[in-house]
Short mmCIF file of C-alpha atoms in Angstrom, two decimals:
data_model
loop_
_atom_site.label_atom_id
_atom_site.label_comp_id
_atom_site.label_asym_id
_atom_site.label_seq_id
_atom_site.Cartn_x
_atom_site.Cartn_y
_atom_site.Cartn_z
CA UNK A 652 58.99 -60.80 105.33
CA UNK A 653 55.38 -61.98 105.56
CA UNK A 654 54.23 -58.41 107.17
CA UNK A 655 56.18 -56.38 104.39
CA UNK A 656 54.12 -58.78 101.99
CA UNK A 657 50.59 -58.04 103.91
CA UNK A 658 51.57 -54.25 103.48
CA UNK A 659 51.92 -54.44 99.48
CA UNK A 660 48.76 -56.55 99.52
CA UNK A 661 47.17 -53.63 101.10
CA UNK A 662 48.89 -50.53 99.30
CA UNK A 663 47.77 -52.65 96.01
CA UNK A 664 44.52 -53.04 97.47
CA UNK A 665 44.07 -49.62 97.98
CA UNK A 666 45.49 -48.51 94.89
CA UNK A 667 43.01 -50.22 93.29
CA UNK A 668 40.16 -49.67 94.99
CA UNK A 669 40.89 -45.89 94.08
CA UNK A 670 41.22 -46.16 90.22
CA UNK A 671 38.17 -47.84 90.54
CA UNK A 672 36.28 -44.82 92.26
CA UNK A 673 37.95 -42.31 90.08
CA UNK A 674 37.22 -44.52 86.61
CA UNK A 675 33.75 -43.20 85.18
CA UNK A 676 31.16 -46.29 85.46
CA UNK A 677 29.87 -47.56 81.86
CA UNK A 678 27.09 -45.58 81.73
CA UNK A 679 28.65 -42.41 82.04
CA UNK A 680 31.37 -43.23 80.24
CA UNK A 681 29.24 -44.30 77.34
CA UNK A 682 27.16 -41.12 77.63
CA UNK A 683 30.60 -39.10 77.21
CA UNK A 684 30.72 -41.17 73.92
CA UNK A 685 27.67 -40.23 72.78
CA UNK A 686 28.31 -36.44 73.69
CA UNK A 687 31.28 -36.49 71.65
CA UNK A 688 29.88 -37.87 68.69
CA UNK A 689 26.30 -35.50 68.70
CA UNK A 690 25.96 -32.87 67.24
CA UNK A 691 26.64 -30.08 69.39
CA UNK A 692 23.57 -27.41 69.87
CA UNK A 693 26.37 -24.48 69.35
CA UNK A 694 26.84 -26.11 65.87
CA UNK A 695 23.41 -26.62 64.99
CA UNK A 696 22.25 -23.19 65.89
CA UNK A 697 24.49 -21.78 63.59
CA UNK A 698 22.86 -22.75 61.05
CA UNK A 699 19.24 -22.60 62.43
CA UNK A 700 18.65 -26.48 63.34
CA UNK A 701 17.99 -28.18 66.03
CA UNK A 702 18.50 -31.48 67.40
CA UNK A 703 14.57 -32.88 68.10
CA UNK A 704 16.25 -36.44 70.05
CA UNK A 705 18.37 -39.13 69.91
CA UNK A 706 18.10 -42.62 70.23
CA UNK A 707 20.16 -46.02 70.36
CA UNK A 708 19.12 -49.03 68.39
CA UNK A 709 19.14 -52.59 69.37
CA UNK A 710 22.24 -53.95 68.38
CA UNK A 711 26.09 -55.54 69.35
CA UNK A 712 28.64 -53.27 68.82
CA UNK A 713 30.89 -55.73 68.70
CA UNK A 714 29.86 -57.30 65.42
CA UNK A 715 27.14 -55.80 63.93
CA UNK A 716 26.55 -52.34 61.93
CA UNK A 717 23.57 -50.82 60.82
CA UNK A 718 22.59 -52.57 57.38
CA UNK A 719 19.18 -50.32 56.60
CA UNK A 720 17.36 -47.70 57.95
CA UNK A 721 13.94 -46.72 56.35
CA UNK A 722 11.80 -44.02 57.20
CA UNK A 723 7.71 -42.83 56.88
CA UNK A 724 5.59 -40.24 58.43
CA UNK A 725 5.42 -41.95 61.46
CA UNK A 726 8.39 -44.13 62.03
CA UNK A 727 12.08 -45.09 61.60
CA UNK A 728 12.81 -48.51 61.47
CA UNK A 729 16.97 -49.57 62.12
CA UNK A 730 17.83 -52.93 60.66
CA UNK A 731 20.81 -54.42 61.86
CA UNK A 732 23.21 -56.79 60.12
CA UNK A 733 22.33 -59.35 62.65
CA UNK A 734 18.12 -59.21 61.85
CA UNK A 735 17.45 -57.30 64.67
CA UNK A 736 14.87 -54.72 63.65
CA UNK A 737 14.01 -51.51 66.12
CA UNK A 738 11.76 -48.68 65.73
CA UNK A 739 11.16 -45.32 66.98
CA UNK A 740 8.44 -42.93 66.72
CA UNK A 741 9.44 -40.21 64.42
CA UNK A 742 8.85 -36.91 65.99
CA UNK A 743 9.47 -37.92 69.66
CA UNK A 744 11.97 -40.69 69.49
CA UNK A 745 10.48 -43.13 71.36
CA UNK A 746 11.79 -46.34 71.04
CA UNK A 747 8.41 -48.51 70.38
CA UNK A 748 9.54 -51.77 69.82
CA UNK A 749 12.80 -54.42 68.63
CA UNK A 750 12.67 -57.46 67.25
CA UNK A 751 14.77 -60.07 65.35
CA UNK A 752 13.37 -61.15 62.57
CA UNK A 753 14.86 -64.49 60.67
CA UNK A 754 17.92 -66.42 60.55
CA UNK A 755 20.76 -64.13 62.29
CA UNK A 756 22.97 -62.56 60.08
CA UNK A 757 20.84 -63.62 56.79
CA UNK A 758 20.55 -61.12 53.52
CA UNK A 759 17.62 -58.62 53.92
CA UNK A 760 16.17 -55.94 52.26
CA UNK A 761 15.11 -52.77 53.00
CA UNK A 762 11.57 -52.38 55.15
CA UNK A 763 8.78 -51.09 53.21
CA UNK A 764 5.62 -49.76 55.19
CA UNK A 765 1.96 -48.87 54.58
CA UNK A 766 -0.44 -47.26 56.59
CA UNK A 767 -1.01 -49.87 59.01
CA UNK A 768 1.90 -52.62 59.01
CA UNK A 769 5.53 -52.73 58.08
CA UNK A 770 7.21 -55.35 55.89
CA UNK A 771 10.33 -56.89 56.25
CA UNK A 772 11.84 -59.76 53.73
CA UNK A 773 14.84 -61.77 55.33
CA UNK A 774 16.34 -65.00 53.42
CA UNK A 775 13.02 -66.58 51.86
CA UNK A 776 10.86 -65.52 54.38
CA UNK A 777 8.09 -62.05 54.51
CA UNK A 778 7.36 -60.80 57.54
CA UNK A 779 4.59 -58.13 58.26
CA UNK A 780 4.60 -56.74 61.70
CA UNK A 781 2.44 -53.95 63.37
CA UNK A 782 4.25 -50.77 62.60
CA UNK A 783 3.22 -49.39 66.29
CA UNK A 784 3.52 -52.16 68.05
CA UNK A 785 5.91 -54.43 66.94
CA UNK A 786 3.44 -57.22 66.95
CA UNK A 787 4.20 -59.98 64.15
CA UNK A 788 1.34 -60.71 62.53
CA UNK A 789 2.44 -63.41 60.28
CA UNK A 790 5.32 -64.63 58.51
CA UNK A 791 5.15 -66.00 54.55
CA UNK A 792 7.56 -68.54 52.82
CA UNK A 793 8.62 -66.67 49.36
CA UNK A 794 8.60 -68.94 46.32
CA UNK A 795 11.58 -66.96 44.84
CA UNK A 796 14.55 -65.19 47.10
CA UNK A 797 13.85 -61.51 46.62
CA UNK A 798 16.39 -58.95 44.20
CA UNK A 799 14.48 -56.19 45.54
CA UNK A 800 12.45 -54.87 48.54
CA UNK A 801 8.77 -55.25 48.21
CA UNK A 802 6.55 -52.67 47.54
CA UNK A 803 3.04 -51.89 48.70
CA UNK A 804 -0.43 -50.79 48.47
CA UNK A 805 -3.29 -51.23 51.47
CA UNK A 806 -4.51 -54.51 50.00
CA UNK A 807 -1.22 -56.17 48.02
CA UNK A 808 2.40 -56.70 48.03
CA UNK A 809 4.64 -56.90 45.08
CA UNK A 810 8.42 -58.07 44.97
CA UNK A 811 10.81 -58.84 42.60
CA UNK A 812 12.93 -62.02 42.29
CA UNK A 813 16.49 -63.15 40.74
CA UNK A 814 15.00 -65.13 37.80
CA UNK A 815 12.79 -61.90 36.65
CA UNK A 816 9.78 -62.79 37.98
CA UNK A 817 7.52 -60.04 39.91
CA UNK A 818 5.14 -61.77 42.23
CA UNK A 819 1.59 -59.91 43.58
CA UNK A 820 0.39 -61.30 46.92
CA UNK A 821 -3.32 -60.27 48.42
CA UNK A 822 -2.37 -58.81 52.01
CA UNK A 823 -6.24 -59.82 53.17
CA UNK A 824 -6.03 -63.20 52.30
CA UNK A 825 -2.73 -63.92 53.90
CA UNK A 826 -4.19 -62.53 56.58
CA UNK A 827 -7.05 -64.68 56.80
CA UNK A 828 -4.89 -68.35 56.23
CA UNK A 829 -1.98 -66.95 59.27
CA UNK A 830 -5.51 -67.01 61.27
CA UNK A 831 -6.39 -70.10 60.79
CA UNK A 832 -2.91 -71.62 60.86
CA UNK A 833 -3.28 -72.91 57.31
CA UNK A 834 -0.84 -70.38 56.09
CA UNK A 835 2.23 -72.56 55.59
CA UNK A 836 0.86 -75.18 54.05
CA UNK A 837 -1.89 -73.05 51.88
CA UNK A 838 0.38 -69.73 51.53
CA UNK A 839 0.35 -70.22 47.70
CA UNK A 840 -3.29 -69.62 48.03
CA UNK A 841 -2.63 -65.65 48.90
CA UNK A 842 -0.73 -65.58 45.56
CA UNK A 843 -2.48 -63.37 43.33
CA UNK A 844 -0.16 -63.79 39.90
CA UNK A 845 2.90 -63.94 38.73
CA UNK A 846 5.01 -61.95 35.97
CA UNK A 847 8.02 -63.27 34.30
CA UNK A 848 10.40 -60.96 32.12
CA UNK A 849 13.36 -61.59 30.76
CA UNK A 850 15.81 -61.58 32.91
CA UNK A 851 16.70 -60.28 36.71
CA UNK A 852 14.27 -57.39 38.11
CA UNK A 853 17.34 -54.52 39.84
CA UNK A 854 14.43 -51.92 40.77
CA UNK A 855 11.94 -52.19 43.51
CA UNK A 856 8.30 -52.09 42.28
CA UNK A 857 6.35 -48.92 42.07
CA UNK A 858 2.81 -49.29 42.78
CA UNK A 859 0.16 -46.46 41.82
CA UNK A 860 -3.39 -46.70 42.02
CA UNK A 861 -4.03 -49.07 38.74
CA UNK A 862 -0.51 -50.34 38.32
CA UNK A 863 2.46 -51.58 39.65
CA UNK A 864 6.10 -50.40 37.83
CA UNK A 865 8.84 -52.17 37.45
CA UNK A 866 12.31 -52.88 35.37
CA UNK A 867 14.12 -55.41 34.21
CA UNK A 868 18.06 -56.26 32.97
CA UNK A 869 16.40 -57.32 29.35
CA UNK A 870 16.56 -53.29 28.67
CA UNK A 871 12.60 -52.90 29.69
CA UNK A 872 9.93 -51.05 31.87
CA UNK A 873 6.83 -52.43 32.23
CA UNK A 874 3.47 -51.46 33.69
CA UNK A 875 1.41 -54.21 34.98
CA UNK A 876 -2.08 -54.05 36.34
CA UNK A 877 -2.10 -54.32 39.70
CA UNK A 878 -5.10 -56.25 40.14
CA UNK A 879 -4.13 -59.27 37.04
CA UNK A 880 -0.96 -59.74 35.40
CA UNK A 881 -1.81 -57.87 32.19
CA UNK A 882 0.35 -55.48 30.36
CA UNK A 883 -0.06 -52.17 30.56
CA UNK A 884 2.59 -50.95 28.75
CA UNK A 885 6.59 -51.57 27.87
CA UNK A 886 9.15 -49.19 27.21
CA UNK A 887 12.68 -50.36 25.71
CA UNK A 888 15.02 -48.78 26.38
CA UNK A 889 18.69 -48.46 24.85
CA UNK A 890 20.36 -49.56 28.34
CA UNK A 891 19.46 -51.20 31.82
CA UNK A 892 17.83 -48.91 34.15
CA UNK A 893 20.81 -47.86 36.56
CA UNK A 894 19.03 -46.70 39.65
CA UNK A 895 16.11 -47.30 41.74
CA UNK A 896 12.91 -45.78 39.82
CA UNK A 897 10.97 -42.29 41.29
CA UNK A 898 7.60 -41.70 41.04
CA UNK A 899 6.03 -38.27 41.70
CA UNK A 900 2.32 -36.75 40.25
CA UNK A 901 1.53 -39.36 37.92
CA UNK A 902 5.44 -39.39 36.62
CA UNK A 903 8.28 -41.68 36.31
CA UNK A 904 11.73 -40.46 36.75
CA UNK A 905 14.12 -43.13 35.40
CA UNK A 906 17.95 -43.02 35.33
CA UNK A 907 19.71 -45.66 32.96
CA UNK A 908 23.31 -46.80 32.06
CA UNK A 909 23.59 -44.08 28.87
CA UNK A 910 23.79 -41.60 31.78
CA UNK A 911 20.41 -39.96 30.56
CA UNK A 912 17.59 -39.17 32.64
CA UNK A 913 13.97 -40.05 31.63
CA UNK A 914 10.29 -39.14 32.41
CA UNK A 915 7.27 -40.85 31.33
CA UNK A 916 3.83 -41.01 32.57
CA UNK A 917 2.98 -43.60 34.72
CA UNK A 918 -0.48 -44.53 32.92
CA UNK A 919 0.71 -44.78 29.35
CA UNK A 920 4.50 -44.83 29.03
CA UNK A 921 4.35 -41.30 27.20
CA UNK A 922 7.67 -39.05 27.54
CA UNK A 923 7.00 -35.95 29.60
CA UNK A 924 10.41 -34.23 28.22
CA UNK A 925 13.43 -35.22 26.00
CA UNK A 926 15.78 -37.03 27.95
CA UNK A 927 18.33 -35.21 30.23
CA UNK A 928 22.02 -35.72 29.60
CA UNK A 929 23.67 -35.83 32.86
CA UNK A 930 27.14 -36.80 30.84
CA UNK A 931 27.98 -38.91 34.25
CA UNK A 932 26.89 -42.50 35.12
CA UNK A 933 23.45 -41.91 37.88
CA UNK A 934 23.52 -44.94 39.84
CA UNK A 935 21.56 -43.02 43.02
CA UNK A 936 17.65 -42.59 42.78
CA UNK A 937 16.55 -39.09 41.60
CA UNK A 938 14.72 -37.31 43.96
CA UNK A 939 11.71 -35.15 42.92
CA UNK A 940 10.41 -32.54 46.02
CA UNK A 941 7.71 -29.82 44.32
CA UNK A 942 8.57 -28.76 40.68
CA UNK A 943 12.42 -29.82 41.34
CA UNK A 944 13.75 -32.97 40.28
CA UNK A 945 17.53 -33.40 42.12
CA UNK A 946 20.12 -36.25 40.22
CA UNK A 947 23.42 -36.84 41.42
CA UNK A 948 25.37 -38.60 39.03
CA UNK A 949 28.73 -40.38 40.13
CA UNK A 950 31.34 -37.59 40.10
CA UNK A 951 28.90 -35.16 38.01
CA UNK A 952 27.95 -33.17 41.50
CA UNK A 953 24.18 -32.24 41.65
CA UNK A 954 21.62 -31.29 39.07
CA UNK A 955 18.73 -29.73 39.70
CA UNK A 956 15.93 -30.03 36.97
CA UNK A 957 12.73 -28.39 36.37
CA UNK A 958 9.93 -31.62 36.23
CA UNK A 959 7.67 -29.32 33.82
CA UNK A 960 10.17 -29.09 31.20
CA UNK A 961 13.45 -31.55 32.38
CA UNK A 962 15.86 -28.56 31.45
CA UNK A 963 18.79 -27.69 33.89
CA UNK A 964 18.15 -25.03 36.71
CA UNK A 965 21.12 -25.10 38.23
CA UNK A 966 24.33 -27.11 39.20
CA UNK A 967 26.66 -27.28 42.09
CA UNK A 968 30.15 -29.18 42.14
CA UNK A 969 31.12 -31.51 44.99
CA UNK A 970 27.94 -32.80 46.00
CA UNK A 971 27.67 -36.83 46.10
CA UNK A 972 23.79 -37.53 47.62
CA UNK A 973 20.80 -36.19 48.55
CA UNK A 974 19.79 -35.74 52.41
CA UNK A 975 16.44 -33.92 52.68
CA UNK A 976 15.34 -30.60 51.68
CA UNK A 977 12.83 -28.04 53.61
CA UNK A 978 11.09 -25.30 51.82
CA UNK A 979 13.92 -23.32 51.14
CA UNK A 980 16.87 -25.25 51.93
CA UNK A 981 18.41 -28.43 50.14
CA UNK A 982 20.29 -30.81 52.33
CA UNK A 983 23.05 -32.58 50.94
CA UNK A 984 26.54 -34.82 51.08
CA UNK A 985 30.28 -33.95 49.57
CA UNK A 986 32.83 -36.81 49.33
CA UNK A 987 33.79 -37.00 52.34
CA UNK A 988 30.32 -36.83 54.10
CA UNK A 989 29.73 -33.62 55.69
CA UNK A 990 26.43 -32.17 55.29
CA UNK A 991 26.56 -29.17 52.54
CA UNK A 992 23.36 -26.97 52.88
CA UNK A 993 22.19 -24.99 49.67
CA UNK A 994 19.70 -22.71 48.59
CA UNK A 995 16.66 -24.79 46.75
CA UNK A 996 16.23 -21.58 44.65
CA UNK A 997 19.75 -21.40 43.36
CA UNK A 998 22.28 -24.15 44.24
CA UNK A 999 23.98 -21.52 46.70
CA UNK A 1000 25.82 -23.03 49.36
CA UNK A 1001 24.37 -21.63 52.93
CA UNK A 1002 26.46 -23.68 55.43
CA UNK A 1003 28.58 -27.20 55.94
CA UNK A 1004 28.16 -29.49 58.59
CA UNK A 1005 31.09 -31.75 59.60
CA UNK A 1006 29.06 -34.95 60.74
CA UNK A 1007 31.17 -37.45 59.08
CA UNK A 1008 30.74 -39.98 62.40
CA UNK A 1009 27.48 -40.53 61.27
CA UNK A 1010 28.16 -43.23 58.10
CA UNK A 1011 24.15 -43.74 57.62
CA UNK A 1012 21.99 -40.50 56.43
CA UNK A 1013 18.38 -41.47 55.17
CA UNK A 1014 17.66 -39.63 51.97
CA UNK A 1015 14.10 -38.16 53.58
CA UNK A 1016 11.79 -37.10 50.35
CA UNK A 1017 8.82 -38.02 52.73
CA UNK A 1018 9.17 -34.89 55.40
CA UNK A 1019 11.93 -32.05 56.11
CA UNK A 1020 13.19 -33.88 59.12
CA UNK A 1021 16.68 -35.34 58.82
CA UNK A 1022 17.89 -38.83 60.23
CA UNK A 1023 21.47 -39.63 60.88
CA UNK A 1024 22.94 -42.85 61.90
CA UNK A 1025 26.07 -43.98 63.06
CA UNK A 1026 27.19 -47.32 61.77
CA UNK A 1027 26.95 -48.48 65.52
CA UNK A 1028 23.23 -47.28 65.68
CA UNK A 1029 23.38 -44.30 66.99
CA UNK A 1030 20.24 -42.19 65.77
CA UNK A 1031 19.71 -38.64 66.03
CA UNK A 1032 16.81 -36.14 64.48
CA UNK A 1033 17.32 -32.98 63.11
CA UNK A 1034 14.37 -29.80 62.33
CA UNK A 1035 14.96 -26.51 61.32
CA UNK A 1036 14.30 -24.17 64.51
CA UNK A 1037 11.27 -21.69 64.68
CA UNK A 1038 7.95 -22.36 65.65
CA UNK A 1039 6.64 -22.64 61.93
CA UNK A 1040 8.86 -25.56 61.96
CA UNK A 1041 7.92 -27.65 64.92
CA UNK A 1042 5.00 -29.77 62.74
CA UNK A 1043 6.83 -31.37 59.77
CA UNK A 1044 6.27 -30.71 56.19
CA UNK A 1045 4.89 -33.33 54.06
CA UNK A 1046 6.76 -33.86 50.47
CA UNK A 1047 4.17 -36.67 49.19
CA UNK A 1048 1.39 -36.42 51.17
CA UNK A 1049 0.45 -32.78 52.00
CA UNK A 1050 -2.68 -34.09 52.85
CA UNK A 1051 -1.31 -35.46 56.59
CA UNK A 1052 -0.53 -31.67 57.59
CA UNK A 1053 -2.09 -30.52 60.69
CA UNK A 1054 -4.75 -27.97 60.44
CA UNK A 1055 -4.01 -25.39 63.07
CA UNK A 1056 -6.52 -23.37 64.03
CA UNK A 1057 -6.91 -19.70 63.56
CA UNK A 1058 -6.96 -17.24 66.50
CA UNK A 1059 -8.55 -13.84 66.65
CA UNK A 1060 -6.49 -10.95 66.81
CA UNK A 1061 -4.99 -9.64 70.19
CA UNK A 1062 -5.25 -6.20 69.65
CA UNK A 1063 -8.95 -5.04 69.14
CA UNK A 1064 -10.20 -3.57 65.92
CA UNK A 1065 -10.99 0.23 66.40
CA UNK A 1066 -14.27 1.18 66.96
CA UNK A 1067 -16.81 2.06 64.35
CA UNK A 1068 -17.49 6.44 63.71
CA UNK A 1069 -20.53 7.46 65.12
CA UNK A 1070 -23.37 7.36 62.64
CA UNK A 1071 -24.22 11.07 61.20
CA UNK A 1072 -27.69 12.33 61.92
CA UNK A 1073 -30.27 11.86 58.87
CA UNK A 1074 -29.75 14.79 56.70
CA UNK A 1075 -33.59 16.91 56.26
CA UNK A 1076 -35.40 16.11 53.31
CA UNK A 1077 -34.52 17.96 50.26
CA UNK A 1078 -31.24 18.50 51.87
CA UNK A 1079 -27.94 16.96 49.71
CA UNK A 1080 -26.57 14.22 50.25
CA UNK A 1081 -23.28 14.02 52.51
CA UNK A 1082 -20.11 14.68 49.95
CA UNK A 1083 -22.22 16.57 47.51
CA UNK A 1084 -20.73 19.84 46.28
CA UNK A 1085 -23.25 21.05 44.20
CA UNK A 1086 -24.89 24.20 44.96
CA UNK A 1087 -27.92 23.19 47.34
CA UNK A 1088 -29.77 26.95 45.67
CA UNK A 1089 -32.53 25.80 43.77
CA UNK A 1090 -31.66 27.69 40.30
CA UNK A 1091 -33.42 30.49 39.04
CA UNK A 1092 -35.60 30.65 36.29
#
């Protein structure tokens, strides 16, 4: 009895043991996951992408999603529900840093970035950290709890609160009291000014060079200047502002709860264009690349709008959000969230992309590159192929392009004609068909 029992020990044993070798170790078995839910290359090339790298964020799978992902020229930053932040370098996909930044699991907002720093608001609390390095450089007690992420300039940061007050901070000098460790009891010191409207402030501040944008629930926009809080201008309007605000060239593109569509100039709250009647409620932020201004109003598909005159271009059924666009090509979302490609010129549709795995696409007005994210943090970035294409192009800031340098030409120019020998004197001149006989008298 006791040997039959040491053999089934040993069978089980055994049995075991081979599973176990067979059984693909985590690694592998996660990197089948991932190669199921990529994009394939087959796919891609179809319709003349490619996939430039993929990446994994820092985060538990087990409980936390992605809650933000914000993107630059340089960087994409992942925020997960949890605080954890990571960041990758755009073109390569490097991963260049992680952290978590406040309370775990407490209400954030978007990051915002500059040239230098990126900024991250968690519970009460503002955080700047280098954007290449990860370093934090200080961290700021809020007097109100933000409605909106902050915006900002080199030198200030702006932010809206609950009780409609928009608050103006001087980077430099918070800067100076994290240095000398007097900046939480002295923080109030870095406050520039304070705005209060009438009541909550839904849009995130737009800063330009003189002023910093903003709207409120009491049916306003104002313009502040960005140095003091004194009024620009205000523009009433017949019902809150519905979306997130777009600014483009020294314009404002507003979209507000009458379903109309509005442009004013930034400086002095003129109206570019009579306002565009989308018919549909716009509750996602109009996005202006070149002389095209795209809105996609709740079930009203996709307009496309000239930003010279506001009139209608073209229109295309189906479509629920915007993705990134190229110089030809528009890249879109349907309902169900495959990625619809269409002709900028036209509204055409060129190709559809079934990526539905990935929950989180990053509407990219900054460059043509696209970012996808699975709620799980799974990253990847997409380029159009061809060797024109491996720089990116620049929607707001043409100015960071690369200039590439021009070669001479391989095959050599053809050599000059000889020179023809001086004609005598008195003699006509080459291509002269006039009789060289004197005439007679």
């Amino acid at each position: 009895m006791t040997q039959s029992r040491s053999i089934c020990t040993v069978l089980a044993l055994s049995l075991a043991l081979s599973l176990g070798t067979l059984a693909p170790s985590p690694a592998s078995a996660q990197q089948g996951i991932r190669g199921q839910v990529l994009p394939t290359h087959t796919m891609l090339r179809r319709h003349g992408l490619v996939r430039m790298w993929w990446g994994q964020a820092r985060l538990d799978p087990s409980r936390d999603v992605v809650a933000h992902m914000v993107v630059d020229e340089d960087i994409v930053v992942m925020q997960a529900t949890s605080g954890t932040v990571t960041a990758f370098n755009n073109e390569s996909g490097r991963r260049i840093w992680s952290a978590q930044l406040g309370p775990r699991d407490a209400p954030s907002q978007p990051a915002v970035t500059n040239r230098d720093f990126a900024f991250i608001s968690a519970a009460r609390k503002l955080y700047c950290l280098d954007k290449f390095s990860g370093e934090l450089l200080w961290e700021l007690k809020l007097p109100r709890t933000p409605s909106t992420s902050p915006a900002v300039s080199e030198d200030q940061i702006f932010y809206g609160s609950h009780d409609g007050s928009i608050f103006a901070f001087d980077l430099n000098r918070i800067r100076e009291l994290y240095l000398k460790n007097e900046l939480t009891k002295w923080g109030f010191l870095a406050r520039q000014w304070r705005y209060k409207t009438g009541k909550q402030i839904t849009t995130p501040p737009i800063v330009t060079d003189r002023v910093v944008n903003f709207a409120s629930l009491d049916n306003s926009l104002y313009s502040i200047t960005a140095g003091s809080p004194r009024l620009q201008w205000q523009s009433e309007t017949d019902s809150p502002v519905s979306a997130p605000i777009t600014y483009q060239a020294g314009f404002l593109y507003i979209a507000c709860e009458d379903f109309n569509l509005y442009c004013l100039n930034a400086e002095n709250g003129n109206a570019r264009w009579q306002p565009f009647p989308s018919g549909f409620p716009i509750r996602r932020t109009p996005r202006v690349i070149g002389q095209q201004v795209f809105i996609f109003p709740n079930s009203g598909g996709l307009f496309a709008l000239s930003t010279l005159t506001g009139k209608r271009t073209w229109w295309r059924h189906g479509i629920t959000d915007y993705v990134g666009a190229s110089h030809q090509r528009l890249y879109t979302t349907d309902h169900v969230g495959n990625i619809v490609i269409l002709r900028r010129k036209d509204g055409a549709v060129l190709g559809t992309m079934p990526l539905r795995q990935f929950g989180v696409k990053f509407p990219n007005n900054r460059t043509d590159r696209l970012f996808l994210a699975t709620n799980s943090g799974l990253l990847v970035a997409i380029r159009e192929a061809g060797a024109d294409r491996e720089f990116p192009t620049y929607h707001q800031n043409p100015d960071l392009s690369p200039i590439l340098p021009e070669f001479a030409p391989e095959t050599p120019e053809p050599a000059a004609a000889p020179a023809q020998p001086a004609a005598p004197a008195g003699a006509p001149a080459a291509g002269d068909n006039r009789d060289a006989t004197p005439p007679k008298n």
